[in-house]
Structure formats: structure tokens, C-alpha cells
Amino acid sequence: MELSGLSGNIRRSMGLRASLVAVLFAVAGGVLGQPRFEIEGNRFSFGMVPQNSTVANYFWFKSTGLDTVHIGQIKTGCDCAHMPLPRDWIAPGDSMLVGFFWETEHKIGSAGRYPYIYWSEHEDPARLFLTADISLAPDSSRPLSIKPFKAELSKLGNKSIDSVAITYTNHEELPLVLKVVSVMTDEYTFVCPDTIPPNGTAKGYVKLNPAYADKEFVGSVTCEYAASAIENKRFTIPIRRKMY
């Protein structure tokens, strides 16, 4: 009888352990199988931007978990900014490029937009942090000025402006080195000089992609340069295709 009771206790103990292991695996599987959402480079500065224009930047939304990410809602904080979604879901291991569009309106000075992205019923939304220095006259800025500071690719009837030349003027006694820091899109080709000579000028241009000749769009390109040994500055050139 004693051996029989001991054997029963052992069987019950082994059963409890098996059940516990099954529960642990189920919990672990649930945790590992949850969606995970990441935004690559969620902080972005447009630098100096013109008043009464629309600037844009694109962000990679990534699904890095084992379940599909569902985007529920995006709150930008005002009607002046919006983020249209190509779709409201991202499969595991996949990503999608999402544009942020910001109308500067009549504002002047430092400004920011900090959208909330709500996803897969998580209580804590993802965040973006975007800032700009809005200027009334970017073509008079120092040490670098740009003219024109907007690229208007307009069309009226049979007349179409498909390219815009841009002049970069360096007001310093040292060369300025430019680099593009925003994501480029397909609507246009943007070319800027690598270096602007001391107290000199250099040329660049924006050219319309013919595939978008009959489509309206807004966008922008952000560039960066070293204004001093300890400071980098940015500026953004708005680009628009408008039908009249």
C-alpha cells in the first residue's frame, strides 16, 4: 500500500510539472508572438523653412515582432499636419514608408509637431518629434542663403514649369559642404552642390519626373551643412506641383 501511494504521488507530481511547463510555454509563446512596432529615426529637424509652405519627411514604420501590427489612429495635434497611411497594417518582418506633411502657415520662429501613433491596442503610443525654424525670408539667411527658397513646378494649360534652378550663396570665408538628410521620393530629381566655395555661389536644381507631369503633389528636401566647428545647420526647400 505504501509503495502504491508513493507511486500515485509521483504520478500526480509529474502531472503538475507537465501542466506547469505547458502553461509557461503558452505564456512565453504569447509574449513572443505579440506585435512589436518601431519607427526608424523618430526625431527629425527641418531646420530653416519658409513661411506659408508645406514641408514633408518620410519615416519607415516597421513590424519587428511575430504578429501583425495594426495602426489604429494618428494624432498630429492640429489640422496643419497630417500623415496619410498607405495601409493600416504591417505584416511581421515588413515595413512601410509613411509621409509626414506640415503646413507652416503664418507662423514665425521655432515650432514643433509631436504626433502620437496608436497601434495594436497598446496603451502607450509611438511618438514622432519634428521641429523647424520658420522664416519669413530664408533667402537672406546667413551664412548660407538659397534662392528661390521654394521650388514651384506649376502647370497652366499647355505651359509647364518642369524644372527650377536654385542658387546657393556662401557668405563665409570657408567652404560649406552640403548633404541631403531627408528621404527622397519619386516625384522629382533633386540635385544640390556638394560644396559651395568661400564667398561664392553654386547651382543646383529640382526637375520633375515626367511620370508625375499631370499630378499634383507636395514635398520637400532637407539639407545639412557645418555652420561652424561645433554647429550643424539645416534648411528645407519645399517642392510643389500645382495645376492652374
PDB file of C-alpha atoms in Angstrom:
ATOM      1  CA  MET A   1       0.000   0.000   0.000  1.00  0.00           C
ATOM      2  CA  GLU A   2       2.813   2.374   0.849  1.00  0.00           C
ATOM      3  CA  LEU A   3       4.507   1.735  -2.498  1.00  0.00           C
ATOM      4  CA  SER A   4       1.200   2.209  -4.313  1.00  0.00           C
ATOM      5  CA  GLY A   5       0.575   5.547  -2.533  1.00  0.00           C
ATOM      6  CA  LEU A   6       4.118   6.725  -3.278  1.00  0.00           C
ATOM      7  CA  SER A   7       3.712   5.818  -6.944  1.00  0.00           C
ATOM      8  CA  GLY A   8       0.458   7.790  -7.101  1.00  0.00           C
ATOM      9  CA  ASN A   9       2.102  10.820  -5.520  1.00  0.00           C
ATOM     10  CA  ILE A  10       4.929  10.669  -8.050  1.00  0.00           C
ATOM     11  CA  ARG A  11       2.453  10.464 -10.946  1.00  0.00           C
ATOM     12  CA  ARG A  12       0.491  13.447  -9.597  1.00  0.00           C
ATOM     13  CA  SER A  13       3.732  15.442  -9.124  1.00  0.00           C
ATOM     14  CA  MET A  14       4.861  14.685 -12.663  1.00  0.00           C
ATOM     15  CA  GLY A  15       1.432  15.696 -13.964  1.00  0.00           C
ATOM     16  CA  LEU A  16       1.594  19.028 -12.137  1.00  0.00           C
ATOM     17  CA  ARG A  17       5.089  19.673 -13.528  1.00  0.00           C
ATOM     18  CA  ALA A  18       3.929  18.882 -17.064  1.00  0.00           C
ATOM     19  CA  SER A  19       0.974  21.245 -16.659  1.00  0.00           C
ATOM     20  CA  LEU A  20       3.267  23.978 -15.299  1.00  0.00           C
ATOM     21  CA  VAL A  21       5.671  23.575 -18.222  1.00  0.00           C
ATOM     22  CA  ALA A  22       2.754  23.755 -20.677  1.00  0.00           C
ATOM     23  CA  VAL A  23       1.499  26.969 -19.044  1.00  0.00           C
ATOM     24  CA  LEU A  24       4.985  28.508 -19.134  1.00  0.00           C
ATOM     25  CA  PHE A  25       5.363  27.664 -22.819  1.00  0.00           C
ATOM     26  CA  ALA A  26       1.936  29.113 -23.534  1.00  0.00           C
ATOM     27  CA  VAL A  27       2.795  32.371 -21.724  1.00  0.00           C
ATOM     28  CA  ALA A  28       6.184  32.592 -23.423  1.00  0.00           C
ATOM     29  CA  GLY A  29       4.598  31.903 -26.794  1.00  0.00           C
ATOM     30  CA  GLY A  30       2.023  34.618 -26.150  1.00  0.00           C
ATOM     31  CA  VAL A  31       4.711  37.155 -25.254  1.00  0.00           C
ATOM     32  CA  LEU A  32       6.992  36.245 -28.137  1.00  0.00           C
ATOM     33  CA  GLY A  33       4.087  36.161 -30.574  1.00  0.00           C
ATOM     34  CA  GLN A  34       2.953  39.691 -29.778  1.00  0.00           C
ATOM     35  CA  PRO A  35       3.326  42.516 -32.323  1.00  0.00           C
ATOM     36  CA  ARG A  36       6.256  44.917 -31.992  1.00  0.00           C
ATOM     37  CA  PHE A  37       6.300  48.320 -33.657  1.00  0.00           C
ATOM     38  CA  GLU A  38       9.327  50.509 -34.335  1.00  0.00           C
ATOM     39  CA  ILE A  39       9.876  53.807 -36.176  1.00  0.00           C
ATOM     40  CA  GLU A  40      13.303  54.335 -37.669  1.00  0.00           C
ATOM     41  CA  GLY A  41      14.684  57.797 -36.817  1.00  0.00           C
ATOM     42  CA  ASN A  42      11.672  59.176 -34.957  1.00  0.00           C
ATOM     43  CA  ARG A  43      13.312  62.588 -34.358  1.00  0.00           C
ATOM     44  CA  PHE A  44      13.761  64.999 -37.259  1.00  0.00           C
ATOM     45  CA  SER A  45      14.646  68.666 -37.619  1.00  0.00           C
ATOM     46  CA  PHE A  46      13.666  70.529 -40.783  1.00  0.00           C
ATOM     47  CA  GLY A  47      15.919  73.420 -39.826  1.00  0.00           C
ATOM     48  CA  MET A  48      15.034  76.694 -41.508  1.00  0.00           C
ATOM     49  CA  VAL A  49      11.806  76.521 -43.510  1.00  0.00           C
ATOM     50  CA  PRO A  50       9.772  79.193 -45.323  1.00  0.00           C
ATOM     51  CA  GLN A  51       6.547  80.603 -44.007  1.00  0.00           C
ATOM     52  CA  ASN A  52       3.347  79.648 -45.890  1.00  0.00           C
ATOM     53  CA  SER A  53       4.681  76.398 -47.301  1.00  0.00           C
ATOM     54  CA  THR A  54       4.356  72.646 -46.838  1.00  0.00           C
ATOM     55  CA  VAL A  55       7.328  70.568 -45.738  1.00  0.00           C
ATOM     56  CA  ALA A  56       7.491  66.790 -45.633  1.00  0.00           C
ATOM     57  CA  ASN A  57       9.602  63.956 -44.349  1.00  0.00           C
ATOM     58  CA  TYR A  58       9.169  60.196 -44.590  1.00  0.00           C
ATOM     59  CA  PHE A  59       9.579  57.583 -41.873  1.00  0.00           C
ATOM     60  CA  TRP A  60       9.932  53.809 -42.006  1.00  0.00           C
ATOM     61  CA  PHE A  61       7.265  52.102 -39.884  1.00  0.00           C
ATOM     62  CA  LYS A  62       8.477  48.580 -39.027  1.00  0.00           C
ATOM     63  CA  SER A  63       6.824  45.444 -37.659  1.00  0.00           C
ATOM     64  CA  THR A  64       9.583  43.630 -35.735  1.00  0.00           C
ATOM     65  CA  GLY A  65       7.510  41.104 -33.778  1.00  0.00           C
ATOM     66  CA  LEU A  66       5.841  37.827 -34.711  1.00  0.00           C
ATOM     67  CA  ASP A  67       2.321  39.224 -35.138  1.00  0.00           C
ATOM     68  CA  THR A  68       0.789  41.840 -37.461  1.00  0.00           C
ATOM     69  CA  VAL A  69       0.940  45.483 -36.333  1.00  0.00           C
ATOM     70  CA  HIS A  70      -2.348  47.373 -36.740  1.00  0.00           C
ATOM     71  CA  ILE A  71      -2.209  51.186 -36.847  1.00  0.00           C
ATOM     72  CA  GLY A  72      -5.317  52.494 -35.121  1.00  0.00           C
ATOM     73  CA  GLN A  73      -5.054  56.276 -35.148  1.00  0.00           C
ATOM     74  CA  ILE A  74      -2.510  59.056 -35.707  1.00  0.00           C
ATOM     75  CA  LYS A  75      -2.941  62.312 -33.783  1.00  0.00           C
ATOM     76  CA  THR A  76      -0.769  65.160 -35.112  1.00  0.00           C
ATOM     77  CA  GLY A  77      -2.108  67.831 -32.765  1.00  0.00           C
ATOM     78  CA  CYS A  78      -3.504  70.217 -35.400  1.00  0.00           C
ATOM     79  CA  ASP A  79      -5.123  70.413 -38.823  1.00  0.00           C
ATOM     80  CA  CYS A  80      -1.861  71.854 -40.197  1.00  0.00           C
ATOM     81  CA  ALA A  81      -0.183  68.417 -40.135  1.00  0.00           C
ATOM     82  CA  HIS A  82      -1.230  65.026 -41.413  1.00  0.00           C
ATOM     83  CA  MET A  83       0.177  61.532 -42.015  1.00  0.00           C
ATOM     84  CA  PRO A  84      -1.764  59.547 -44.646  1.00  0.00           C
ATOM     85  CA  LEU A  85      -1.221  55.802 -44.313  1.00  0.00           C
ATOM     86  CA  PRO A  86      -0.629  53.571 -47.371  1.00  0.00           C
ATOM     87  CA  ARG A  87      -2.446  50.904 -45.320  1.00  0.00           C
ATOM     88  CA  ASP A  88      -3.326  50.429 -41.646  1.00  0.00           C
ATOM     89  CA  TRP A  89      -1.408  47.209 -41.023  1.00  0.00           C
ATOM     90  CA  ILE A  90       2.165  45.878 -41.301  1.00  0.00           C
ATOM     91  CA  ALA A  91       2.916  42.164 -41.562  1.00  0.00           C
ATOM     92  CA  PRO A  92       5.599  40.647 -39.294  1.00  0.00           C
ATOM     93  CA  GLY A  93       9.072  41.481 -40.577  1.00  0.00           C
ATOM     94  CA  ASP A  94       7.694  44.018 -43.059  1.00  0.00           C
ATOM     95  CA  SER A  95       7.864  47.829 -43.192  1.00  0.00           C
ATOM     96  CA  MET A  96       6.178  50.735 -44.954  1.00  0.00           C
ATOM     97  CA  LEU A  97       7.183  54.311 -45.755  1.00  0.00           C
ATOM     98  CA  VAL A  98       4.865  56.942 -44.275  1.00  0.00           C
ATOM     99  CA  GLY A  99       4.996  60.656 -45.079  1.00  0.00           C
ATOM    100  CA  PHE A 100       4.522  63.484 -42.592  1.00  0.00           C
ATOM    101  CA  PHE A 101       3.226  66.727 -44.151  1.00  0.00           C
ATOM    102  CA  TRP A 102       3.299  70.020 -42.247  1.00  0.00           C
ATOM    103  CA  GLU A 103       1.828  73.326 -43.388  1.00  0.00           C
ATOM    104  CA  THR A 104       3.803  76.146 -41.768  1.00  0.00           C
ATOM    105  CA  GLU A 105       1.020  78.688 -42.382  1.00  0.00           C
ATOM    106  CA  HIS A 106       1.694  82.181 -40.939  1.00  0.00           C
ATOM    107  CA  LYS A 107       3.882  81.017 -38.069  1.00  0.00           C
ATOM    108  CA  ILE A 108       7.308  82.570 -37.416  1.00  0.00           C
ATOM    109  CA  GLY A 109      10.136  81.235 -35.238  1.00  0.00           C
ATOM    110  CA  SER A 110      10.685  77.875 -33.567  1.00  0.00           C
ATOM    111  CA  ALA A 111       7.859  75.371 -33.912  1.00  0.00           C
ATOM    112  CA  GLY A 112       7.292  71.668 -33.373  1.00  0.00           C
ATOM    113  CA  ARG A 113       4.874  68.858 -34.059  1.00  0.00           C
ATOM    114  CA  TYR A 114       4.841  65.674 -31.978  1.00  0.00           C
ATOM    115  CA  PRO A 115       2.417  63.099 -33.421  1.00  0.00           C
ATOM    116  CA  TYR A 116       1.074  60.114 -31.464  1.00  0.00           C
ATOM    117  CA  ILE A 117       0.756  56.827 -33.353  1.00  0.00           C
ATOM    118  CA  TYR A 118      -1.653  54.390 -31.699  1.00  0.00           C
ATOM    119  CA  TRP A 119      -1.085  50.752 -32.662  1.00  0.00           C
ATOM    120  CA  SER A 120      -2.433  47.275 -31.887  1.00  0.00           C
ATOM    121  CA  GLU A 121      -4.432  48.497 -28.875  1.00  0.00           C
ATOM    122  CA  HIS A 122      -1.283  49.368 -26.905  1.00  0.00           C
ATOM    123  CA  GLU A 123      -1.854  51.973 -24.222  1.00  0.00           C
ATOM    124  CA  ASP A 124       1.465  53.704 -24.888  1.00  0.00           C
ATOM    125  CA  PRO A 125       1.531  55.150 -28.428  1.00  0.00           C
ATOM    126  CA  ALA A 126       4.668  55.578 -30.510  1.00  0.00           C
ATOM    127  CA  ARG A 127       5.883  59.161 -30.922  1.00  0.00           C
ATOM    128  CA  LEU A 128       7.485  61.377 -33.540  1.00  0.00           C
ATOM    129  CA  PHE A 129       9.367  64.557 -32.716  1.00  0.00           C
ATOM    130  CA  LEU A 130       9.608  67.138 -35.511  1.00  0.00           C
ATOM    131  CA  THR A 131      10.929  70.693 -35.224  1.00  0.00           C
ATOM    132  CA  ALA A 132      11.501  73.650 -37.536  1.00  0.00           C
ATOM    133  CA  ASP A 133      12.627  77.280 -37.520  1.00  0.00           C
ATOM    134  CA  ILE A 134      10.072  79.081 -39.678  1.00  0.00           C
ATOM    135  CA  SER A 135      11.418  82.134 -41.500  1.00  0.00           C
ATOM    136  CA  LEU A 136       9.769  84.956 -43.412  1.00  0.00           C
ATOM    137  CA  ALA A 137      12.815  85.483 -45.658  1.00  0.00           C
ATOM    138  CA  PRO A 138      15.099  82.420 -45.932  1.00  0.00           C
ATOM    139  CA  ASP A 139      16.880  83.967 -48.925  1.00  0.00           C
ATOM    140  CA  SER A 140      18.521  86.490 -46.579  1.00  0.00           C
ATOM    141  CA  SER A 141      19.800  83.956 -44.052  1.00  0.00           C
ATOM    142  CA  ARG A 142      23.467  83.597 -43.058  1.00  0.00           C
ATOM    143  CA  PRO A 143      25.974  82.035 -43.537  1.00  0.00           C
ATOM    144  CA  LEU A 144      24.069  80.329 -46.370  1.00  0.00           C
ATOM    145  CA  SER A 145      21.217  81.752 -48.420  1.00  0.00           C
ATOM    146  CA  ILE A 146      19.110  79.949 -51.021  1.00  0.00           C
ATOM    147  CA  LYS A 147      17.201  81.475 -53.917  1.00  0.00           C
ATOM    148  CA  PRO A 148      14.497  80.651 -54.691  1.00  0.00           C
ATOM    149  CA  PHE A 149      13.714  79.063 -51.334  1.00  0.00           C
ATOM    150  CA  LYS A 150      10.700  77.226 -52.800  1.00  0.00           C
ATOM    151  CA  ALA A 151      10.510  75.129 -55.962  1.00  0.00           C
ATOM    152  CA  GLU A 152       7.203  75.687 -57.751  1.00  0.00           C
ATOM    153  CA  LEU A 153       6.695  73.160 -60.547  1.00  0.00           C
ATOM    154  CA  SER A 154       3.470  74.613 -61.895  1.00  0.00           C
ATOM    155  CA  LYS A 155       1.344  73.919 -64.960  1.00  0.00           C
ATOM    156  CA  LEU A 156      -1.162  76.192 -66.701  1.00  0.00           C
ATOM    157  CA  GLY A 157      -2.769  74.761 -69.808  1.00  0.00           C
ATOM    158  CA  ASN A 158      -0.013  73.779 -72.241  1.00  0.00           C
ATOM    159  CA  LYS A 159       2.620  75.732 -70.308  1.00  0.00           C
ATOM    160  CA  SER A 160       4.535  73.762 -67.740  1.00  0.00           C
ATOM    161  CA  ILE A 161       7.471  74.583 -65.445  1.00  0.00           C
ATOM    162  CA  ASP A 162       9.202  71.220 -65.104  1.00  0.00           C
ATOM    163  CA  SER A 163      12.482  72.321 -63.521  1.00  0.00           C
ATOM    164  CA  VAL A 164      13.701  75.048 -61.178  1.00  0.00           C
ATOM    165  CA  ALA A 165      17.311  76.191 -60.822  1.00  0.00           C
ATOM    166  CA  ILE A 166      18.441  77.008 -57.277  1.00  0.00           C
ATOM    167  CA  THR A 167      21.383  79.245 -56.346  1.00  0.00           C
ATOM    168  CA  TYR A 168      23.265  78.634 -53.101  1.00  0.00           C
ATOM    169  CA  THR A 169      25.316  81.578 -51.793  1.00  0.00           C
ATOM    170  CA  ASN A 170      28.050  81.157 -49.197  1.00  0.00           C
ATOM    171  CA  HIS A 171      28.663  84.340 -47.176  1.00  0.00           C
ATOM    172  CA  GLU A 172      31.611  82.867 -45.239  1.00  0.00           C
ATOM    173  CA  GLU A 173      35.353  82.773 -45.948  1.00  0.00           C
ATOM    174  CA  LEU A 174      35.380  78.987 -45.659  1.00  0.00           C
ATOM    175  CA  PRO A 175      33.741  76.453 -47.991  1.00  0.00           C
ATOM    176  CA  LEU A 176      30.399  74.928 -46.989  1.00  0.00           C
ATOM    177  CA  VAL A 177      29.755  71.220 -47.563  1.00  0.00           C
ATOM    178  CA  LEU A 178      26.127  70.172 -48.140  1.00  0.00           C
ATOM    179  CA  LYS A 179      24.439  66.812 -47.698  1.00  0.00           C
ATOM    180  CA  VAL A 180      20.828  65.684 -48.072  1.00  0.00           C
ATOM    181  CA  VAL A 181      19.389  64.266 -44.832  1.00  0.00           C
ATOM    182  CA  SER A 182      15.764  63.606 -45.820  1.00  0.00           C
ATOM    183  CA  VAL A 183      14.265  60.624 -47.632  1.00  0.00           C
ATOM    184  CA  MET A 184      13.986  61.208 -51.384  1.00  0.00           C
ATOM    185  CA  THR A 185      10.791  60.288 -53.254  1.00  0.00           C
ATOM    186  CA  ASP A 186       9.997  59.564 -56.905  1.00  0.00           C
ATOM    187  CA  GLU A 187       8.111  62.698 -57.950  1.00  0.00           C
ATOM    188  CA  TYR A 188      11.228  64.707 -58.757  1.00  0.00           C
ATOM    189  CA  THR A 189      15.019  64.705 -59.002  1.00  0.00           C
ATOM    190  CA  PHE A 190      16.846  66.974 -56.576  1.00  0.00           C
ATOM    191  CA  VAL A 191      20.479  67.912 -57.207  1.00  0.00           C
ATOM    192  CA  CYS A 192      22.470  70.192 -54.924  1.00  0.00           C
ATOM    193  CA  PRO A 193      26.174  71.089 -54.957  1.00  0.00           C
ATOM    194  CA  ASP A 194      28.482  69.106 -52.691  1.00  0.00           C
ATOM    195  CA  THR A 195      30.494  72.217 -51.819  1.00  0.00           C
ATOM    196  CA  ILE A 196      29.888  75.972 -52.024  1.00  0.00           C
ATOM    197  CA  PRO A 197      33.129  77.977 -52.357  1.00  0.00           C
ATOM    198  CA  PRO A 198      34.067  80.744 -49.889  1.00  0.00           C
ATOM    199  CA  ASN A 199      32.151  83.962 -50.610  1.00  0.00           C
ATOM    200  CA  GLY A 200      30.839  82.281 -53.741  1.00  0.00           C
ATOM    201  CA  THR A 201      27.838  80.593 -55.293  1.00  0.00           C
ATOM    202  CA  ALA A 202      26.933  77.172 -56.631  1.00  0.00           C
ATOM    203  CA  LYS A 203      23.974  75.877 -58.607  1.00  0.00           C
ATOM    204  CA  GLY A 204      21.521  73.059 -58.111  1.00  0.00           C
ATOM    205  CA  TYR A 205      18.093  72.194 -59.462  1.00  0.00           C
ATOM    206  CA  VAL A 206      14.800  70.377 -58.979  1.00  0.00           C
ATOM    207  CA  LYS A 207      13.461  68.501 -62.016  1.00  0.00           C
ATOM    208  CA  LEU A 208      10.020  66.948 -62.390  1.00  0.00           C
ATOM    209  CA  ASN A 209       9.731  63.228 -63.038  1.00  0.00           C
ATOM    210  CA  PRO A 210       7.710  63.030 -66.306  1.00  0.00           C
ATOM    211  CA  ALA A 211       5.538  60.285 -64.812  1.00  0.00           C
ATOM    212  CA  TYR A 212       4.095  62.932 -62.451  1.00  0.00           C
ATOM    213  CA  ALA A 213       3.593  65.669 -65.071  1.00  0.00           C
ATOM    214  CA  ASP A 214      -0.201  65.586 -64.697  1.00  0.00           C
ATOM    215  CA  LYS A 215      -0.343  65.024 -60.943  1.00  0.00           C
ATOM    216  CA  GLU A 216      -0.328  67.486 -58.086  1.00  0.00           C
ATOM    217  CA  PHE A 217       1.950  66.814 -55.112  1.00  0.00           C
ATOM    218  CA  VAL A 218       3.803  68.492 -52.277  1.00  0.00           C
ATOM    219  CA  GLY A 219       7.144  67.515 -50.776  1.00  0.00           C
ATOM    220  CA  SER A 220      10.459  68.935 -49.652  1.00  0.00           C
ATOM    221  CA  VAL A 221      14.159  68.207 -49.318  1.00  0.00           C
ATOM    222  CA  THR A 222      16.180  68.896 -46.168  1.00  0.00           C
ATOM    223  CA  CYS A 223      19.924  69.583 -46.344  1.00  0.00           C
ATOM    224  CA  GLU A 224      22.558  69.981 -43.664  1.00  0.00           C
ATOM    225  CA  TYR A 225      25.889  71.811 -43.506  1.00  0.00           C
ATOM    226  CA  ALA A 226      28.526  72.647 -40.892  1.00  0.00           C
ATOM    227  CA  ALA A 227      27.987  76.286 -39.901  1.00  0.00           C
ATOM    228  CA  SER A 228      30.957  76.141 -37.510  1.00  0.00           C
ATOM    229  CA  ALA A 229      33.279  73.643 -35.853  1.00  0.00           C
ATOM    230  CA  ILE A 230      30.591  72.861 -33.266  1.00  0.00           C
ATOM    231  CA  GLU A 231      27.300  73.546 -35.040  1.00  0.00           C
ATOM    232  CA  ASN A 232      25.444  71.950 -37.933  1.00  0.00           C
ATOM    233  CA  LYS A 233      22.555  73.771 -39.550  1.00  0.00           C
ATOM    234  CA  ARG A 234      19.700  72.559 -41.708  1.00  0.00           C
ATOM    235  CA  PHE A 235      17.367  74.102 -44.233  1.00  0.00           C
ATOM    236  CA  THR A 236      14.391  72.702 -46.114  1.00  0.00           C
ATOM    237  CA  ILE A 237      13.302  73.537 -49.664  1.00  0.00           C
ATOM    238  CA  PRO A 238       9.555  72.951 -50.232  1.00  0.00           C
ATOM    239  CA  ILE A 239       8.661  71.437 -53.633  1.00  0.00           C
ATOM    240  CA  ARG A 240       5.194  71.613 -55.130  1.00  0.00           C
ATOM    241  CA  ARG A 241       3.479  70.543 -58.346  1.00  0.00           C
ATOM    242  CA  LYS A 242       0.381  72.684 -58.872  1.00  0.00           C
ATOM    243  CA  MET A 243      -2.156  72.688 -61.698  1.00  0.00           C
ATOM    244  CA  TYR A 244      -3.803  76.018 -62.528  1.00  0.00           C
TER     245      TYR A 244
END
